[in-house]
Amino acid sequence: MLSSRVFHHSLLGLALSLGSSMLAVPAQADKPAKEEAEVSDEAREEASERFRRGVKLYKDNDYVAALVEFKRAYELAPNYRVLYNLGQTSRELKDYASALTAYRQYLAEGGDEVKGARKKEVEGAIEDLVARVGTLSITTDVEGAEIQIDDVVVGVTPLDEPVVVNVGQRRIVATLSGHAPARRVVEVAGKDALDIELELPDLTRPEPTKPTPTSQPKPGSGEEESHVPVAGIVAISITGACGIAAGIVGGLALGARGDLDAALETFPGNATSIEDAQSRVSTLALVTDVMLGVTAAGAITSLVLFIVNPGSDSSDAPSEEDAGVEVSVLPSPTGLWLQGTF
């Protein structure tokens, strides 16, 4: 049953310390007490009012609001009797870690004043609550890191003692200026005693420079890839076409020569037919010579193009002008002359 005694000045003057976090960290029994003179009349009056309000809220089953009022009353004028109310209210909220902390603090600070049925009741509650909590011994690789459990600050490393937590999944975060935060989620079973080590990387320490990757040559034969020059292909095509044309015209010339021989062998002979055959033979022979000359010139030009410009993309490759190649076909009284300079 909740203690509903109204605060008296003498009781409010008792200097007891609850500690920094009712949710997880048990308060120390040997913390220095407040002097009665430090609690003003206004603070005592407000603490008394808040305590009465907390009792009413508790009876109305508004445990969250009641817990806030009891805590505020204790902060204003510490009295060990309020710890009992805090333990009961936290237990109703199923915050077993806070309830266990408050009950232990109540017995430690109340001492011989807690007797009989009340003492036996609290000791039984403590025995039941121990199976509903675990403890976490939290350490960090650097001192001064703030530790939070489920978004509640429980202290700064190094912590004086293990932190009492409720069973279930607990989220731990350690933060320190100049360091990356460390986070850990742990599963806590009843009566577990876990050791948690957290590392906070130093953000001010320069990271080691990584070697710059170098491009690796692609595997291959090691020889430069050569390409057939376009000019050479064109020259070969023209040369082939001229060669074919020369063959056709040559065949026609041979046919005309046969007609001329037939006209000459005809008796008594036809002068007009003979002249026509001779003219046709001369014309076809001249055309054949020209085509053969062009074919020869094209063959030489193609050969020069392949030798001088093998298809390299390099701008240093010599051009036809740089090589000084010139090929020409000249007519002569006896036929055609092929002339070239290199």
Short mmCIF file of C-alpha atoms in Angstrom, two decimals:
data_model
loop_
_atom_site.label_atom_id
_atom_site.label_comp_id
_atom_site.label_asym_id
_atom_site.label_seq_id
_atom_site.Cartn_x
_atom_site.Cartn_y
_atom_site.Cartn_z
CA MET A 1 0.00 0.00 0.00
CA LEU A 2 1.33 3.43 -0.95
CA SER A 3 2.75 5.56 1.80
CA SER A 4 0.53 8.61 1.99
CA ARG A 5 2.06 10.44 4.93
CA VAL A 6 2.20 14.16 4.47
CA PHE A 7 5.72 15.56 4.47
CA HIS A 8 6.74 17.29 7.70
CA HIS A 9 9.64 19.68 7.86
CA SER A 10 11.68 17.27 9.96
CA LEU A 11 11.22 14.42 7.45
CA LEU A 12 11.96 16.60 4.45
CA GLY A 13 15.18 17.65 6.11
CA LEU A 14 16.56 14.09 5.84
CA ALA A 15 19.22 14.22 3.13
CA LEU A 16 19.04 11.11 0.94
CA SER A 17 20.25 10.84 -2.64
CA LEU A 18 18.32 8.92 -5.31
CA GLY A 19 21.07 8.88 -7.95
CA SER A 20 21.19 10.01 -11.55
CA SER A 21 18.96 7.37 -13.18
CA MET A 22 16.14 5.41 -11.61
CA LEU A 23 15.82 3.33 -14.78
CA ALA A 24 19.17 1.64 -14.61
CA VAL A 25 21.82 2.86 -12.18
CA PRO A 26 21.47 2.14 -8.45
CA ALA A 27 22.29 5.06 -6.18
CA GLN A 28 25.14 4.84 -3.72
CA ALA A 29 24.27 4.54 -0.02
CA ASP A 30 27.27 6.56 1.04
CA LYS A 31 26.56 9.72 -1.02
CA PRO A 32 26.81 12.94 1.02
CA ALA A 33 23.53 14.08 2.57
CA LYS A 34 21.93 17.44 2.03
CA GLU A 35 21.95 19.77 4.95
CA GLU A 36 18.49 20.68 6.20
CA ALA A 37 19.33 24.34 5.75
CA GLU A 38 19.76 23.78 2.01
CA VAL A 39 16.05 22.93 1.58
CA SER A 40 14.03 26.13 1.53
CA ASP A 41 10.52 26.46 2.89
CA GLU A 42 9.24 26.97 -0.64
CA ALA A 43 10.92 23.73 -1.79
CA ARG A 44 9.45 21.78 1.12
CA GLU A 45 5.99 23.14 0.42
CA GLU A 46 6.21 22.28 -3.29
CA ALA A 47 7.60 18.80 -2.52
CA SER A 48 4.72 18.13 -0.14
CA GLU A 49 2.20 19.26 -2.74
CA ARG A 50 3.74 17.11 -5.47
CA PHE A 51 3.86 14.08 -3.20
CA ARG A 52 0.14 14.37 -2.40
CA ARG A 53 -0.57 14.80 -6.11
CA GLY A 54 1.48 11.68 -6.90
CA VAL A 55 -0.53 9.64 -4.37
CA LYS A 56 -3.80 10.75 -5.94
CA LEU A 57 -2.56 9.95 -9.46
CA TYR A 58 -1.41 6.52 -8.29
CA LYS A 59 -4.88 5.76 -6.86
CA ASP A 60 -6.32 6.83 -10.22
CA ASN A 61 -4.02 4.28 -11.94
CA ASP A 62 -2.19 7.08 -13.77
CA TYR A 63 1.20 5.58 -12.98
CA VAL A 64 3.25 7.55 -15.50
CA ALA A 65 2.13 10.91 -14.11
CA ALA A 66 2.43 9.65 -10.52
CA LEU A 67 6.06 8.60 -11.14
CA VAL A 68 6.92 12.07 -12.43
CA GLU A 69 5.43 13.74 -9.37
CA PHE A 70 7.20 11.41 -6.91
CA LYS A 71 10.54 12.02 -8.63
CA ARG A 72 10.06 15.77 -8.59
CA ALA A 73 9.11 15.69 -4.88
CA TYR A 74 12.26 13.74 -4.06
CA GLU A 75 14.44 16.14 -6.04
CA LEU A 76 13.06 19.10 -4.13
CA ALA A 77 13.34 17.56 -0.64
CA PRO A 78 14.95 14.08 -0.53
CA ASN A 79 13.29 11.61 1.87
CA TYR A 80 13.90 7.85 1.81
CA ARG A 81 10.16 7.18 2.27
CA VAL A 82 9.51 8.48 -1.28
CA LEU A 83 11.72 5.69 -2.61
CA TYR A 84 9.11 3.17 -1.57
CA ASN A 85 6.49 5.03 -3.62
CA LEU A 86 8.88 5.16 -6.58
CA GLY A 87 9.49 1.41 -6.32
CA GLN A 88 5.78 0.60 -6.28
CA THR A 89 4.98 2.93 -9.18
CA SER A 90 7.85 1.61 -11.35
CA ARG A 91 6.72 -1.94 -10.68
CA GLU A 92 3.21 -1.12 -11.88
CA LEU A 93 4.79 0.26 -15.08
CA LYS A 94 6.76 -3.01 -15.47
CA ASP A 95 10.00 -1.07 -15.23
CA TYR A 96 11.54 -3.75 -13.02
CA ALA A 97 15.07 -2.34 -13.13
CA SER A 98 13.92 1.02 -11.74
CA ALA A 99 11.71 -0.68 -9.16
CA LEU A 100 14.60 -2.85 -7.94
CA THR A 101 16.87 0.17 -7.74
CA ALA A 102 14.33 2.17 -5.73
CA TYR A 103 13.60 -0.68 -3.27
CA ARG A 104 17.28 -1.36 -2.63
CA GLN A 105 17.86 2.34 -2.10
CA TYR A 106 14.87 2.46 0.25
CA LEU A 107 16.30 -0.28 2.51
CA ALA A 108 19.83 1.14 2.38
CA GLU A 109 18.81 4.70 3.20
CA GLY A 110 15.99 3.84 5.62
CA GLY A 111 18.22 1.54 7.68
CA ASP A 112 16.77 0.62 11.05
CA GLU A 113 13.73 2.80 10.47
CA VAL A 114 12.35 0.21 8.04
CA LYS A 115 10.93 -2.58 10.20
CA GLY A 116 8.47 -5.42 10.48
CA ALA A 117 5.98 -6.09 7.69
CA ARG A 118 7.19 -3.23 5.51
CA LYS A 119 10.75 -4.52 5.49
CA LYS A 120 9.62 -8.08 4.78
CA GLU A 121 7.39 -6.83 1.97
CA VAL A 122 10.22 -4.91 0.29
CA GLU A 123 12.67 -7.80 0.65
CA GLY A 124 10.15 -10.14 -1.02
CA ALA A 125 9.66 -7.67 -3.86
CA ILE A 126 13.42 -7.45 -4.36
CA GLU A 127 13.74 -11.24 -4.53
CA ASP A 128 11.05 -11.36 -7.21
CA LEU A 129 12.51 -8.49 -9.23
CA VAL A 130 16.04 -9.94 -9.36
CA ALA A 131 14.79 -12.65 -11.72
CA ARG A 132 13.28 -10.01 -14.02
CA VAL A 133 16.46 -8.01 -14.66
CA GLY A 134 20.05 -8.42 -15.78
CA THR A 135 23.24 -6.41 -15.38
CA LEU A 136 25.57 -4.92 -18.00
CA SER A 137 29.21 -4.16 -17.26
CA ILE A 138 29.98 -1.58 -19.95
CA THR A 139 33.52 -0.46 -20.81
CA THR A 140 34.93 1.66 -23.63
CA ASP A 141 38.41 1.94 -25.17
CA VAL A 142 38.44 5.66 -24.26
CA GLU A 143 37.36 7.28 -21.02
CA GLY A 144 34.69 9.96 -20.78
CA ALA A 145 32.22 8.36 -23.19
CA GLU A 146 28.55 8.97 -22.39
CA ILE A 147 26.56 5.74 -22.18
CA GLN A 148 22.90 5.54 -23.14
CA ILE A 149 20.65 2.52 -22.77
CA ASP A 150 17.40 2.72 -24.69
CA ASP A 151 17.93 6.51 -25.10
CA VAL A 152 18.40 7.04 -21.35
CA VAL A 153 21.78 8.33 -20.15
CA VAL A 154 23.14 6.04 -17.42
CA GLY A 155 26.58 7.57 -16.89
CA VAL A 156 30.03 8.31 -18.25
CA THR A 157 32.84 5.77 -18.55
CA PRO A 158 34.38 4.38 -16.52
CA LEU A 159 31.12 3.43 -14.79
CA ASP A 160 31.33 2.78 -11.06
CA GLU A 161 29.32 -0.44 -11.20
CA PRO A 162 27.24 -2.63 -13.54
CA VAL A 163 24.01 -1.17 -14.88
CA VAL A 164 20.74 -2.89 -13.94
CA VAL A 165 18.45 -3.31 -16.97
CA ASN A 166 15.15 -4.97 -17.75
CA VAL A 167 15.12 -8.30 -19.55
CA GLY A 168 14.65 -8.19 -23.32
CA GLN A 169 16.45 -6.44 -26.15
CA ARG A 170 18.53 -3.46 -24.99
CA ARG A 171 20.10 -0.84 -27.24
CA ILE A 172 23.43 0.58 -26.03
CA VAL A 173 25.09 3.70 -27.47
CA ALA A 174 28.42 5.26 -26.46
CA THR A 175 29.28 8.78 -27.65
CA LEU A 176 32.32 11.03 -27.20
CA SER A 177 33.29 14.24 -28.98
CA GLY A 178 35.89 13.62 -31.69
CA HIS A 179 35.00 9.93 -31.92
CA ALA A 180 32.53 7.94 -33.96
CA PRO A 181 29.70 6.58 -31.79
CA ALA A 182 29.64 2.92 -30.87
CA ARG A 183 26.35 1.01 -30.91
CA ARG A 184 25.37 -2.43 -29.71
CA VAL A 185 22.07 -4.29 -29.31
CA VAL A 186 22.04 -7.13 -26.78
CA GLU A 187 19.51 -9.68 -25.60
CA VAL A 188 19.27 -9.78 -21.81
CA ALA A 189 17.69 -12.69 -19.95
CA GLY A 190 16.78 -12.80 -16.25
CA LYS A 191 19.85 -12.73 -13.95
CA ASP A 192 22.23 -12.27 -16.90
CA ALA A 193 25.51 -10.52 -16.14
CA LEU A 194 26.99 -9.42 -19.48
CA ASP A 195 30.29 -7.71 -20.24
CA ILE A 196 30.00 -5.15 -23.05
CA GLU A 197 33.12 -3.65 -24.62
CA LEU A 198 32.68 -0.74 -27.02
CA GLU A 199 35.24 0.87 -29.33
CA LEU A 200 34.87 4.49 -30.48
CA PRO A 201 37.09 5.20 -33.55
CA ASP A 202 39.07 8.44 -33.30
CA LEU A 203 37.84 10.81 -36.02
CA THR A 204 40.78 13.20 -35.58
CA ARG A 205 43.37 10.58 -36.47
CA PRO A 206 44.24 10.73 -40.21
CA GLU A 207 43.43 7.62 -42.13
CA PRO A 208 46.34 5.82 -43.78
CA THR A 209 46.71 6.81 -47.40
CA LYS A 210 45.78 4.11 -49.81
CA PRO A 211 48.12 3.39 -52.75
CA THR A 212 46.94 4.90 -56.00
CA PRO A 213 45.85 2.12 -58.33
CA THR A 214 47.87 1.94 -61.52
CA SER A 215 46.38 0.89 -64.82
CA GLN A 216 47.58 -2.49 -65.99
CA PRO A 217 48.32 -3.08 -69.66
CA LYS A 218 45.87 -5.35 -71.39
CA PRO A 219 47.24 -8.77 -72.21
CA GLY A 220 48.24 -9.18 -75.80
CA SER A 221 51.00 -10.14 -78.15
CA GLY A 222 52.86 -6.91 -77.47
CA GLU A 223 52.91 -5.96 -81.13
CA GLU A 224 51.12 -2.94 -82.51
CA GLU A 225 47.91 -3.79 -84.25
CA SER A 226 48.18 -3.08 -87.93
CA HIS A 227 45.34 -2.15 -90.23
CA VAL A 228 45.08 -2.31 -94.00
CA PRO A 229 45.15 1.30 -95.29
CA VAL A 230 41.98 2.47 -96.99
CA ALA A 231 43.98 4.08 -99.83
CA GLY A 232 45.71 0.79 -100.49
CA ILE A 233 42.40 -1.06 -100.70
CA VAL A 234 41.03 1.53 -103.13
CA ALA A 235 44.18 1.30 -105.25
CA ILE A 236 43.97 -2.49 -105.36
CA SER A 237 40.30 -2.30 -106.39
CA ILE A 238 41.07 0.14 -109.21
CA THR A 239 44.03 -1.96 -110.32
CA GLY A 240 41.89 -5.08 -110.45
CA ALA A 241 39.17 -3.33 -112.42
CA CYS A 242 41.74 -1.99 -114.92
CA GLY A 243 43.28 -5.43 -115.28
CA ILE A 244 39.91 -6.96 -116.07
CA ALA A 245 39.16 -4.19 -118.57
CA ALA A 246 42.58 -4.67 -120.19
CA GLY A 247 41.85 -8.37 -120.58
CA ILE A 248 38.51 -7.71 -122.23
CA VAL A 249 39.90 -5.07 -124.60
CA GLY A 250 42.86 -7.33 -125.37
CA GLY A 251 40.45 -10.10 -126.30
CA LEU A 252 38.61 -7.72 -128.60
CA ALA A 253 41.91 -6.68 -130.14
CA LEU A 254 42.76 -10.29 -130.87
CA GLY A 255 39.35 -10.75 -132.47
CA ALA A 256 39.87 -7.66 -134.62
CA ARG A 257 43.31 -8.98 -135.60
CA GLY A 258 41.67 -12.22 -136.78
CA ASP A 259 39.18 -10.23 -138.84
CA LEU A 260 42.07 -8.31 -140.43
CA ASP A 261 43.87 -11.54 -141.33
CA ALA A 262 40.67 -12.91 -142.84
CA ALA A 263 40.19 -9.73 -144.92
CA LEU A 264 43.76 -9.90 -146.19
CA GLU A 265 43.38 -13.53 -147.22
CA THR A 266 40.18 -12.88 -149.13
CA PHE A 267 40.71 -12.76 -152.87
CA PRO A 268 40.51 -10.48 -154.73
CA GLY A 269 40.25 -8.47 -151.47
CA ASN A 270 38.12 -5.59 -150.25
CA ALA A 271 40.13 -2.46 -149.53
CA THR A 272 37.41 -0.92 -147.36
CA SER A 273 37.09 -4.03 -145.16
CA ILE A 274 40.83 -4.24 -144.80
CA GLU A 275 41.08 -0.56 -143.72
CA ASP A 276 38.26 -0.94 -141.21
CA ALA A 277 39.87 -4.05 -139.72
CA GLN A 278 43.25 -2.32 -139.50
CA SER A 279 41.72 0.73 -137.80
CA ARG A 280 39.84 -1.45 -135.29
CA VAL A 281 42.99 -3.45 -134.51
CA SER A 282 45.03 -0.27 -133.94
CA THR A 283 42.40 1.31 -131.70
CA LEU A 284 41.88 -1.79 -129.58
CA ALA A 285 45.62 -2.36 -129.30
CA LEU A 286 46.11 1.23 -128.12
CA VAL A 287 43.32 0.92 -125.56
CA THR A 288 44.76 -2.38 -124.39
CA ASP A 289 48.18 -0.81 -123.92
CA VAL A 290 46.65 2.09 -121.96
CA MET A 291 44.70 -0.24 -119.67
CA LEU A 292 47.75 -2.40 -119.09
CA GLY A 293 49.73 0.72 -118.23
CA VAL A 294 47.10 1.91 -115.79
CA THR A 295 46.97 -1.56 -114.27
CA ALA A 296 50.74 -1.59 -113.83
CA ALA A 297 50.70 1.90 -112.35
CA GLY A 298 47.92 0.92 -109.96
CA ALA A 299 49.84 -2.17 -108.86
CA ILE A 300 52.94 -0.13 -108.13
CA THR A 301 50.90 2.54 -106.31
CA SER A 302 49.19 -0.09 -104.15
CA LEU A 303 52.53 -1.64 -103.29
CA VAL A 304 53.95 1.74 -102.32
CA LEU A 305 50.92 2.57 -100.16
CA PHE A 306 51.23 -0.68 -98.24
CA ILE A 307 54.96 -0.18 -97.69
CA VAL A 308 54.92 3.54 -96.81
CA ASN A 309 51.61 3.64 -94.84
CA PRO A 310 50.90 0.24 -93.25
CA GLY A 311 47.74 1.56 -91.51
CA SER A 312 49.20 2.90 -88.25
CA ASP A 313 47.09 5.57 -86.51
CA SER A 314 50.24 7.40 -85.46
CA SER A 315 50.54 10.92 -86.75
CA ASP A 316 54.27 10.27 -87.27
CA ALA A 317 53.60 7.86 -90.18
CA PRO A 318 54.86 9.33 -93.45
CA SER A 319 52.29 10.33 -96.05
CA GLU A 320 52.51 9.88 -99.79
CA GLU A 321 53.71 13.46 -100.11
CA ASP A 322 56.44 12.90 -97.53
CA ALA A 323 57.57 9.71 -99.27
CA GLY A 324 57.88 11.54 -102.62
CA VAL A 325 56.15 8.83 -104.68
CA GLU A 326 54.96 9.77 -108.15
CA VAL A 327 53.78 7.35 -110.88
CA SER A 328 52.73 8.39 -114.39
CA VAL A 329 51.98 6.78 -117.79
CA LEU A 330 53.30 8.54 -120.92
CA PRO A 331 52.46 7.76 -124.57
CA SER A 332 55.26 7.10 -127.04
CA PRO A 333 55.47 6.37 -130.79
CA THR A 334 55.97 2.69 -130.04
CA GLY A 335 53.44 2.37 -127.15
CA LEU A 336 53.17 3.54 -123.53
CA TRP A 337 55.93 4.39 -121.02
CA LEU A 338 55.51 3.89 -117.26
CA GLN A 339 57.43 6.55 -115.28
CA GLY A 340 57.80 6.75 -111.50
CA THR A 341 59.85 8.67 -108.97
CA PHE A 342 60.54 7.63 -105.30
#
